[in-house]
Short mmCIF file of C-alpha atoms in Angstrom, two decimals:
data_model
loop_
_atom_site.label_atom_id
_atom_site.label_comp_id
_atom_site.label_asym_id
_atom_site.label_seq_id
_atom_site.Cartn_x
_atom_site.Cartn_y
_atom_site.Cartn_z
CA MET C 116 0.13 0.06 0.32
CA SER C 117 2.36 2.61 1.19
CA GLY C 118 4.87 1.51 -1.86
CA ARG C 119 2.21 2.44 -4.17
CA ALA C 120 1.57 5.84 -2.67
CA VAL C 121 5.00 6.49 -2.44
CA GLY C 122 5.22 5.64 -6.53
CA ILE C 123 2.61 7.40 -6.95
CA SER C 124 3.96 10.50 -5.43
CA LEU C 125 6.72 10.50 -6.90
CA LEU C 126 5.16 10.13 -10.37
CA LEU C 127 2.67 13.03 -9.35
CA PHE C 128 6.29 14.85 -8.39
CA GLY C 129 7.72 14.28 -11.74
CA VAL C 130 5.11 15.59 -13.60
CA PHE C 131 4.80 18.50 -11.33
CA THR C 132 8.63 19.16 -11.94
CA GLY C 133 8.18 18.75 -15.78
CA LEU C 134 5.19 21.38 -16.05
CA LEU C 135 7.62 23.56 -13.81
CA ARG C 136 10.04 22.71 -15.95
CA TYR C 137 7.54 24.01 -18.73
CA GLU C 138 6.62 26.77 -17.43
CA THR C 139 9.85 28.32 -16.93
CA SER C 140 10.38 27.80 -20.48
CA SER C 141 7.33 29.43 -21.46
CA ARG C 142 7.88 32.52 -19.67
CA ALA C 143 11.29 32.73 -21.14
CA GLN C 144 9.45 32.72 -24.58
CA LEU C 145 7.51 34.90 -23.52
CA ARG C 146 10.60 37.30 -22.45
CA ARG C 147 11.81 36.69 -25.96
CA LEU C 148 8.99 37.12 -27.74
CA ARG C 149 7.62 40.14 -25.84
CA SER C 150 11.24 41.94 -26.43
CA MET C 151 11.25 41.09 -30.53
CA ARG C 152 7.89 42.36 -30.55
CA GLN C 153 9.32 45.45 -29.02
CA LEU C 154 11.81 45.32 -31.57
CA LEU C 155 9.97 45.10 -34.66
CA ALA C 156 7.52 47.94 -33.00
CA LEU C 157 10.35 50.51 -32.48
CA MET C 158 12.11 49.17 -35.97
CA GLU C 159 8.80 49.84 -37.94
CA GLY C 160 8.45 53.52 -36.12
CA ASP C 161 11.58 54.32 -37.06
CA LEU C 162 11.73 53.53 -40.48
CA GLU C 163 8.75 55.84 -41.02
CA LYS C 164 10.11 58.49 -39.27
CA SER C 165 13.51 59.01 -39.56
CA ARG C 166 14.18 57.04 -43.17
CA CYS C 167 18.04 56.86 -41.61
CA THR C 168 20.42 53.57 -42.19
CA MET C 169 19.87 50.12 -40.65
CA ALA C 170 23.04 51.05 -38.73
CA GLU C 171 21.76 54.37 -37.80
CA LEU C 172 18.09 52.67 -36.89
CA LEU C 173 19.79 49.17 -34.65
CA GLU C 174 21.82 52.60 -33.05
CA SER C 175 19.19 54.68 -31.90
CA ILE C 176 16.61 52.33 -30.69
CA ARG C 177 19.21 50.26 -28.85
CA PRO C 178 17.79 52.12 -25.67
CA GLY C 179 14.21 50.86 -25.96
CA LEU C 180 15.22 47.50 -25.85
CA ARG C 181 15.99 44.55 -23.68
CA ASP C 182 16.67 40.92 -23.24
CA ASP C 183 17.31 38.90 -26.43
CA ALA C 184 16.25 41.97 -28.66
CA LEU C 185 18.89 43.67 -27.09
CA LEU C 186 21.37 40.96 -27.59
CA PHE C 187 19.97 40.51 -31.39
CA SER C 188 20.47 44.42 -32.26
CA VAL C 189 24.20 44.55 -31.02
CA MET C 190 25.10 41.48 -32.90
CA LEU C 191 23.51 42.56 -36.08
CA SER C 192 24.94 46.12 -35.76
CA GLY C 193 28.21 44.09 -35.15
CA ARG C 194 27.76 41.93 -38.16
CA LEU C 195 27.15 44.46 -40.27
CA ASP C 196 30.20 45.40 -41.82
CA GLU C 197 30.16 42.14 -43.62
CA LEU C 198 27.50 43.09 -46.11
CA GLY C 199 29.06 42.92 -49.72
CA LYS C 200 30.78 39.39 -48.24
CA ARG C 201 27.48 38.61 -47.35
CA ARG C 202 23.69 39.23 -47.67
CA PHE C 203 21.73 40.76 -45.07
CA PHE C 204 19.27 38.11 -44.74
CA GLU C 205 22.20 35.75 -44.08
CA LEU C 206 23.39 38.03 -41.18
CA TRP C 207 20.09 38.74 -40.01
CA SER C 208 19.42 34.93 -39.90
CA ASP C 209 22.62 34.35 -38.41
CA CYS C 210 22.02 36.65 -35.88
CA VAL C 211 18.33 35.12 -35.14
CA THR C 212 20.48 31.62 -34.49
CA ASP C 213 23.13 32.91 -31.94
CA ALA C 214 20.55 35.70 -30.16
CA LEU C 215 17.42 33.26 -29.95
CA PRO C 216 18.74 29.30 -29.70
CA GLU C 217 15.45 28.90 -27.43
CA ALA C 218 13.50 30.17 -30.42
CA THR C 219 11.02 28.03 -31.83
CA GLN C 220 11.03 26.77 -35.61
CA GLU C 221 7.88 28.97 -36.21
CA GLU C 222 9.35 31.72 -34.81
CA ARG C 223 12.33 31.37 -36.52
CA ARG C 224 10.49 30.96 -39.74
CA CYS C 225 9.05 34.05 -38.86
CA LEU C 226 12.32 35.96 -38.42
CA ASP C 227 14.17 34.78 -41.26
CA GLU C 228 11.35 35.64 -43.42
CA LEU C 229 11.67 39.43 -42.13
CA GLY C 230 14.92 39.04 -43.06
CA HIS C 231 14.71 38.41 -46.49
CA ILE C 232 12.32 41.51 -46.79
CA LEU C 233 14.28 44.03 -44.28
CA GLY C 234 17.15 45.88 -46.19
CA GLN C 235 16.38 45.46 -50.02
CA TYR C 236 12.49 46.70 -50.58
CA GLU C 237 10.96 49.77 -50.27
CA LEU C 238 10.02 51.45 -47.10
CA GLU C 239 6.04 50.03 -47.09
CA THR C 240 7.09 46.50 -48.50
CA GLN C 241 9.68 46.65 -45.17
CA CYS C 242 7.22 47.99 -42.78
CA GLN C 243 4.20 45.58 -44.08
CA ALA C 244 6.50 42.88 -43.48
CA LEU C 245 7.38 44.34 -39.51
CA ARG C 246 3.45 44.63 -38.88
CA ARG C 247 3.17 40.79 -40.44
CA SER C 248 5.63 39.11 -38.38
CA ARG C 249 4.95 41.24 -35.12
CA ALA C 250 1.00 40.60 -35.60
CA MET C 251 2.62 36.45 -35.60
CA LEU C 252 4.32 37.33 -32.24
CA GLU C 253 1.66 38.87 -30.69
CA ALA C 254 -0.36 36.05 -31.31
CA TRP C 255 2.11 33.48 -30.21
CA ILE C 256 2.51 35.72 -27.25
CA GLY C 257 -1.30 35.55 -26.66
CA GLN C 258 -1.18 32.06 -26.97
CA THR C 259 1.55 31.50 -24.22
CA GLU C 260 -0.01 33.59 -22.26
CA ALA C 261 -3.30 32.08 -22.06
CA SER C 262 -1.93 28.59 -21.45
CA LEU C 263 0.29 30.07 -18.27
CA PRO C 264 -2.68 30.05 -15.50
CA GLN C 265 -3.93 26.33 -16.63
CA ARG C 266 -0.59 25.02 -16.28
CA ARG C 267 0.25 26.88 -13.12
CA HIS C 268 -3.33 25.51 -11.73
CA LEU C 269 -2.47 21.82 -12.97
CA ALA C 270 1.08 22.04 -11.25
CA LEU C 271 -0.20 23.64 -8.31
CA GLY C 272 -3.16 20.68 -8.36
CA LEU C 273 -0.22 17.97 -8.43
CA SER C 274 1.88 19.11 -6.00
CA ILE C 275 -0.79 19.54 -3.48
CA SER C 276 -1.42 15.96 -4.42
CA ALA C 277 1.65 14.53 -4.13
CA ALA C 278 2.40 16.09 -0.86
CA ALA C 279 -1.21 15.17 0.73
CA LEU C 280 -0.08 11.26 -0.50
CA CYS C 281 3.31 11.73 1.18
CA VAL C 282 1.57 12.68 4.50
CA LEU C 283 -0.24 10.12 4.39
CA VAL C 284 2.57 7.30 3.45
CA LEU C 285 4.43 9.19 6.06
CA ILE C 286 1.43 8.49 8.78
CA MET B 104 40.08 50.87 -54.30
CA ASN B 105 39.14 52.24 -57.75
CA ALA B 106 35.72 52.51 -59.80
CA LEU B 107 36.57 48.99 -61.20
CA GLN B 108 37.27 47.25 -57.19
CA SER B 109 34.31 49.36 -56.35
CA VAL B 110 31.90 47.96 -58.92
CA CYS B 111 33.11 44.65 -58.52
CA THR B 112 31.84 44.47 -54.34
CA LEU B 113 28.19 45.01 -55.97
CA LEU B 114 27.87 42.04 -58.36
CA THR B 115 28.45 38.25 -57.91
CA ASP B 116 31.80 36.66 -58.16
CA ARG B 117 31.40 35.66 -62.15
CA GLN B 118 29.88 38.84 -63.03
CA ALA B 119 32.79 40.75 -61.49
CA GLU B 120 35.49 38.15 -63.12
CA ALA B 121 33.77 39.15 -66.27
CA LEU B 122 33.98 42.68 -65.72
CA ARG B 123 37.57 42.63 -64.69
CA LYS B 124 38.53 41.98 -68.22
CA GLN B 125 36.49 45.19 -70.03
CA PRO B 126 38.67 47.46 -67.31
CA GLU B 127 38.60 50.52 -69.78
CA ALA B 128 34.19 50.26 -69.56
CA GLU B 129 32.50 53.56 -68.57
CA GLU B 130 29.54 52.10 -67.20
CA LEU B 131 27.86 48.99 -66.36
CA ARG B 132 24.27 47.82 -67.28
CA LEU B 133 22.30 45.28 -65.14
CA ARG B 134 18.97 44.14 -67.41
CA LEU B 135 17.15 42.10 -65.85
CA GLY B 136 16.88 38.61 -67.91
CA ARG B 137 19.80 39.89 -69.93
CA PRO B 138 23.35 39.26 -69.89
CA PRO B 139 25.39 42.70 -68.31
CA SER B 140 26.78 44.84 -70.44
CA VAL B 141 29.16 47.64 -70.73
CA VAL B 142 29.33 50.98 -72.20
CA LEU B 143 32.90 51.59 -74.08
CA ALA B 144 33.65 54.79 -76.41
CA GLY B 145 30.14 55.22 -76.23
CA ARG B 146 29.03 51.91 -77.44
CA GLU B 147 27.23 48.89 -75.57
CA LEU B 148 29.60 45.32 -75.20
CA PRO B 149 27.46 42.50 -73.74
CA LEU B 150 30.02 40.52 -70.97
CA ASP B 151 30.39 36.79 -70.97
CA CYS B 152 28.01 35.56 -68.55
CA ALA B 153 24.80 34.26 -67.33
CA ALA B 154 21.62 36.49 -67.59
CA VAL B 155 20.58 39.16 -64.56
CA GLU B 156 18.49 37.51 -62.31
CA ARG B 157 16.09 40.27 -59.70
CA ARG B 158 18.13 39.14 -56.90
CA ASP B 159 21.41 40.20 -58.70
CA LEU B 160 19.68 43.81 -58.91
CA GLN B 161 18.54 43.63 -55.35
CA ARG B 162 22.13 42.78 -54.21
CA VAL B 163 23.36 45.30 -55.89
CA LEU B 164 21.07 48.03 -54.03
CA GLU B 165 21.16 46.35 -50.73
CA ILE B 166 24.85 46.61 -50.73
CA ALA B 167 25.00 50.00 -51.93
CA THR B 168 22.68 51.28 -49.87
CA GLY B 169 24.08 49.14 -46.63
CA ALA B 170 20.79 47.13 -46.55
CA SER B 171 18.78 50.70 -46.38
CA VAL B 172 16.72 50.82 -49.84
CA HIS B 173 14.36 53.36 -47.41
CA ALA B 174 16.86 55.82 -46.72
CA ALA B 175 17.73 56.10 -50.24
CA ALA B 176 14.52 57.39 -51.65
CA HIS B 177 15.61 60.75 -51.65
CA ALA B 178 18.54 60.14 -53.70
CA MET B 179 16.40 57.59 -55.99
CA ARG B 180 13.92 60.97 -56.13
CA SER B 181 16.82 62.63 -58.37
CA ALA B 182 17.16 59.34 -60.39
CA CYS B 183 20.27 57.77 -58.99
CA LEU B 184 21.97 56.73 -55.92
CA THR B 185 25.52 57.02 -54.97
CA TYR B 186 28.29 54.52 -53.78
CA ARG B 187 32.09 54.76 -53.22
CA GLY B 188 31.57 57.67 -55.93
CA LEU B 189 29.71 56.08 -58.35
CA ARG B 190 26.59 56.80 -59.71
CA ILE B 191 23.63 54.01 -59.76
CA GLY B 192 20.43 54.25 -62.09
CA VAL B 193 17.65 52.79 -60.98
CA CYS B 194 14.63 51.38 -63.16
CA GLY B 195 11.42 49.48 -61.82
CA GLU B 196 8.15 50.44 -60.48
CA ALA B 197 7.83 53.43 -58.74
CA VAL B 198 6.12 53.19 -55.16
CA PHE B 199 4.69 56.38 -53.68
CA SER B 200 3.56 57.04 -49.96
CA GLY B 201 0.98 59.81 -50.69
CA ALA B 202 2.74 61.89 -53.24
CA GLU B 203 6.04 60.86 -52.17
CA LEU B 204 8.39 58.19 -53.95
CA THR B 205 9.58 56.32 -51.49
CA GLY B 206 11.42 53.78 -53.72
CA PHE B 207 11.27 51.45 -56.33
CA ARG B 208 10.20 47.53 -56.31
CA ASN B 209 10.12 44.88 -59.31
CA LEU B 210 13.79 46.10 -60.32
CA SER B 211 14.30 45.74 -63.90
CA SER B 212 17.51 47.59 -64.70
CA LEU B 213 20.43 49.47 -63.06
CA ALA B 214 22.87 51.32 -64.75
CA ILE B 215 26.45 51.69 -62.58
CA ARG B 216 28.53 54.77 -63.81
CA MET B 217 32.37 54.20 -63.51
CA PRO B 218 34.04 57.11 -63.31
CA HIS B 219 37.32 57.28 -64.59
CA GLU B 220 40.81 59.21 -64.19
CA ALA B 221 40.98 61.97 -66.25
CA ASP B 222 43.26 61.28 -69.41
CA GLN B 223 45.96 62.94 -70.72
CA SER B 224 44.34 65.88 -72.90
CA CYS B 225 41.69 66.18 -70.03
CA ARG B 226 44.66 67.05 -67.56
CA LYS B 227 46.20 69.75 -69.79
CA LEU B 228 43.00 71.42 -70.63
CA ALA B 229 41.89 71.23 -66.98
CA GLU B 230 45.77 72.81 -65.82
CA ARG B 231 45.28 75.35 -69.08
CA VAL B 232 41.88 76.62 -67.94
CA ALA B 233 42.63 76.56 -64.47
CA GLU B 234 45.46 78.96 -64.99
CA ASN B 235 42.67 82.02 -64.67
CA VAL B 236 39.92 81.73 -62.29
CA ARG B 237 36.96 82.48 -64.33
CA ASN B 238 33.03 81.55 -64.39
CA THR B 239 33.41 78.23 -66.34
CA LEU B 240 30.26 76.21 -67.79
CA ILE B 241 31.37 72.48 -68.97
CA LEU B 242 28.75 70.66 -71.50
CA ALA B 243 28.28 67.72 -72.53
CA PRO B 244 25.48 64.95 -73.14
CA PRO B 245 25.08 62.52 -70.45
CA GLY B 246 28.22 60.10 -70.24
CA GLY B 247 30.00 62.60 -71.53
CA GLY B 248 32.47 63.46 -69.26
CA LYS B 249 31.41 66.31 -67.79
CA THR B 250 31.89 65.25 -63.80
CA THR B 251 35.38 64.05 -64.96
CA LEU B 252 36.58 67.07 -66.22
CA LEU B 253 34.99 69.05 -63.60
CA ARG B 254 36.84 67.04 -60.83
CA GLU B 255 39.89 67.74 -62.61
CA LEU B 256 39.53 71.48 -63.00
CA ILE B 257 38.41 71.32 -59.32
CA ARG B 258 41.74 69.82 -58.59
CA CYS B 259 43.80 72.11 -60.22
CA HIS B 260 42.47 75.20 -59.00
CA ALA B 261 42.49 73.66 -55.81
CA GLU B 262 46.60 72.78 -56.03
CA ARG B 263 47.45 76.79 -56.75
CA GLY B 264 46.06 77.30 -53.25
CA ARG B 265 42.94 78.63 -53.81
CA ARG B 266 39.64 77.78 -51.48
CA VAL B 267 37.12 75.56 -53.82
CA CYS B 268 34.23 74.50 -52.31
CA VAL B 269 32.15 71.71 -53.54
CA LEU B 270 28.81 71.38 -53.76
CA ASP B 271 28.24 67.29 -54.11
CA GLU B 272 24.45 66.95 -53.80
CA ARG B 273 24.79 63.33 -54.57
CA GLY B 274 28.37 62.89 -53.40
CA GLU B 275 29.94 61.70 -56.62
CA LEU B 276 32.37 64.50 -57.06
CA GLY B 277 34.28 63.75 -54.07
CA GLY B 278 32.51 63.42 -51.24
CA ARG B 279 30.99 60.51 -48.52
CA ASP B 280 34.07 57.38 -49.16
CA SER B 281 34.21 58.63 -52.78
CA CYS B 282 38.22 57.77 -53.65
CA HIS B 283 38.62 61.33 -55.66
CA ASP B 284 41.20 63.38 -54.74
CA LEU B 285 40.03 66.99 -55.37
CA GLY B 286 43.18 68.85 -53.97
CA PRO B 287 44.57 70.10 -51.02
CA CYS B 288 42.32 73.55 -50.87
CA SER B 289 38.87 72.05 -51.74
CA ASP B 290 35.77 71.81 -48.97
CA VAL B 291 32.90 69.38 -50.09
CA ILE B 292 29.49 69.66 -48.97
CA THR B 293 27.29 66.66 -49.56
CA GLY B 294 23.32 65.69 -49.52
CA LEU B 295 22.46 69.23 -49.54
CA ASP B 296 20.36 71.04 -52.55
CA LYS B 297 22.75 73.63 -54.30
CA LEU B 298 21.33 76.62 -53.01
CA GLU B 299 20.96 75.42 -49.55
CA ALA B 300 24.93 74.52 -50.02
CA SER B 301 25.49 77.89 -51.48
CA MET B 302 24.18 79.83 -48.75
CA LEU B 303 26.49 77.95 -46.27
CA PHE B 304 29.25 77.83 -48.28
CA LEU B 305 28.76 81.60 -48.34
CA ARG B 306 28.12 82.57 -45.09
CA GLY B 307 30.81 79.98 -43.28
CA MET B 308 33.70 78.78 -45.61
CA ASN B 309 34.88 82.03 -47.11
CA PRO B 310 35.36 80.32 -50.78
CA GLU B 311 37.10 81.95 -53.86
CA ILE B 312 35.39 79.14 -56.29
CA ILE B 313 31.90 77.15 -55.89
CA ALA B 314 31.77 74.25 -57.82
CA MET B 315 28.61 72.21 -58.42
CA ASP B 316 27.28 69.24 -61.07
CA GLU B 317 24.72 69.15 -63.17
CA ILE B 318 22.64 72.73 -63.32
CA THR B 319 19.09 71.27 -64.15
CA ARG B 320 16.73 72.46 -62.07
CA PRO B 321 15.38 76.44 -61.42
CA ALA B 322 16.45 76.38 -57.76
CA ASP B 323 19.51 75.76 -59.18
CA ILE B 324 20.15 78.74 -61.05
CA ARG B 325 19.22 80.68 -58.01
CA ALA B 326 21.85 78.97 -56.42
CA LEU B 327 24.13 80.27 -58.96
CA ASP B 328 22.45 83.82 -59.06
CA CYS B 329 23.54 84.17 -55.41
CA ILE B 330 27.07 82.91 -56.11
CA VAL B 331 27.96 85.05 -58.36
CA GLY B 332 25.64 88.00 -57.00
CA CYS B 333 28.60 87.53 -53.94
CA GLY B 334 31.95 87.99 -56.21
CA VAL B 335 32.47 83.99 -55.78
CA LYS B 336 33.45 82.35 -59.43
CA LEU B 337 32.00 79.29 -60.61
CA LEU B 338 32.61 76.56 -62.01
CA ALA B 339 29.40 74.39 -63.44
CA THR B 340 28.19 71.38 -65.68
CA ALA B 341 25.24 71.19 -67.74
CA HIS B 342 23.58 68.31 -70.20
CA GLY B 343 23.66 69.49 -73.98
CA GLU B 344 26.23 69.33 -76.95
CA SER B 345 26.35 72.82 -77.82
CA LEU B 346 25.51 76.83 -77.53
CA GLY B 347 22.70 76.17 -79.98
CA ASP B 348 21.24 73.08 -77.72
CA MET B 349 21.19 75.48 -74.44
CA GLN B 350 19.24 78.00 -76.33
CA LYS B 351 16.54 75.41 -77.03
CA ARG B 352 16.08 74.76 -72.97
CA GLU B 353 14.26 77.67 -71.59
CA LEU B 354 16.56 77.38 -67.69
CA TYR B 355 19.52 77.42 -69.71
CA ARG B 356 18.18 79.98 -71.93
CA GLN B 357 17.63 82.13 -68.94
CA MET B 358 21.22 81.77 -67.56
CA LEU B 359 22.94 82.34 -70.65
CA GLN B 360 21.06 85.78 -70.67
CA LYS B 361 22.05 86.46 -67.06
CA GLY B 362 25.82 86.25 -68.57
CA ILE B 363 27.01 84.44 -65.67
CA PHE B 364 29.12 82.59 -67.27
CA ILE B 365 32.63 83.46 -68.91
CA GLU B 366 33.40 80.50 -70.95
CA MET B 367 32.09 77.52 -71.90
CA ILE B 368 33.79 73.99 -72.85
CA CYS B 369 31.66 71.75 -74.67
CA ILE B 370 32.66 67.88 -74.60
CA SER B 371 32.07 65.37 -77.56
CA LEU B 372 32.68 62.18 -78.57
CA ARG B 373 34.20 61.74 -81.99
CA GLU B 374 35.65 58.08 -83.30
CA GLY B 375 35.39 57.26 -79.31
CA LYS B 376 37.45 59.57 -78.14
CA ARG B 377 36.48 62.53 -76.05
CA VAL B 378 37.51 66.03 -78.06
CA TYR B 379 37.46 68.80 -75.96
CA GLU B 380 36.20 72.83 -77.11
CA ARG B 381 36.60 76.27 -75.71
CA VAL B 382 34.12 78.68 -76.33
CA PRO B 383 33.87 82.09 -75.33
CA LEU B 384 29.90 83.20 -74.09
#
């Protein structure tokens, strides 16, 4: 009886730990998505307003950036010197890989597609692409935010059950 | 880095290799679906390489603008942009935001003008012209060598210790990262229109001579008026083949009537060679 209860409580504890890790990664994803959304919003605003070069643009929006997006912009600025030897979308894609290693396949595809448009098309097309990518990030942020409380409740329930079973076994 | 090397940085390896076999080329033309071609002594010759693809055109624009095509819209409005002293003409579908041209999409062709060092006759002429300081107009059709002679004149005057202020609206005379040496006493403003830049020079730089490329708009004539009215000498260029051509165009007719220029240098192409003719006005 007690052996079975220990097994169940260990199982519940394992699920709880898994959910906790999943929640931690979801929070990291949320931070990443929010910071990249901020980057795209600032880029769009600056493109329309100042019409400065990509290097100047990255420099000017940097104070408004944080987390992964800040790292991404620093990396991209540093790599712009390679233009001519490599295409802009290659530099952009490398920065997505290096600055956002935890990004999902979908996120990476979305950002890579944006890199193909930025820098080489006229203003309106670039702004449209930025808006499109930002809308996708928004949708993922919404989904992740919505799933977080459910997972939190589930993790809480499981941990209470595991704790109750442990107490029973100990008594 | 010379002009040929600068152009090669814009091209694919295969295109650059083919272009290097034509070091005398004056212009490179990239047209969608056709092999690149070069202009040599006024004639166009195809290069031995594959047809140009849209991504080749986009690559050129991306590199020339530092991945900032949107920032080059102003240059495109004036029909061309510049990169390391090269002039790049762009054709494609114009895109507007309201009434403002914001760039081109579906690029169809590019013309990359490759500035050359002045030849012997151009240098000699510039040396002779620079013996005196007077208002001089250089006249030639597009691609005729006006800018090359103007650059040479600026350098000759500047080497004689005269303060030459250069209005380099598009950055192709000697501004930005251009490879051209305009002499020790030259000062360059890039990116401003002629009238505004003239006022800046007159107020702040105490010029003896002001040089400008391509008089094409009424505002340019106003800039000329300001300059000559202040006792500063002028070097300028205009499109045309002869004095007769100038008389046909209202803008140039006005300029001639004002008697701004004392001398005109007409450049023409005869049997593949440039011929310079000095015409008193």
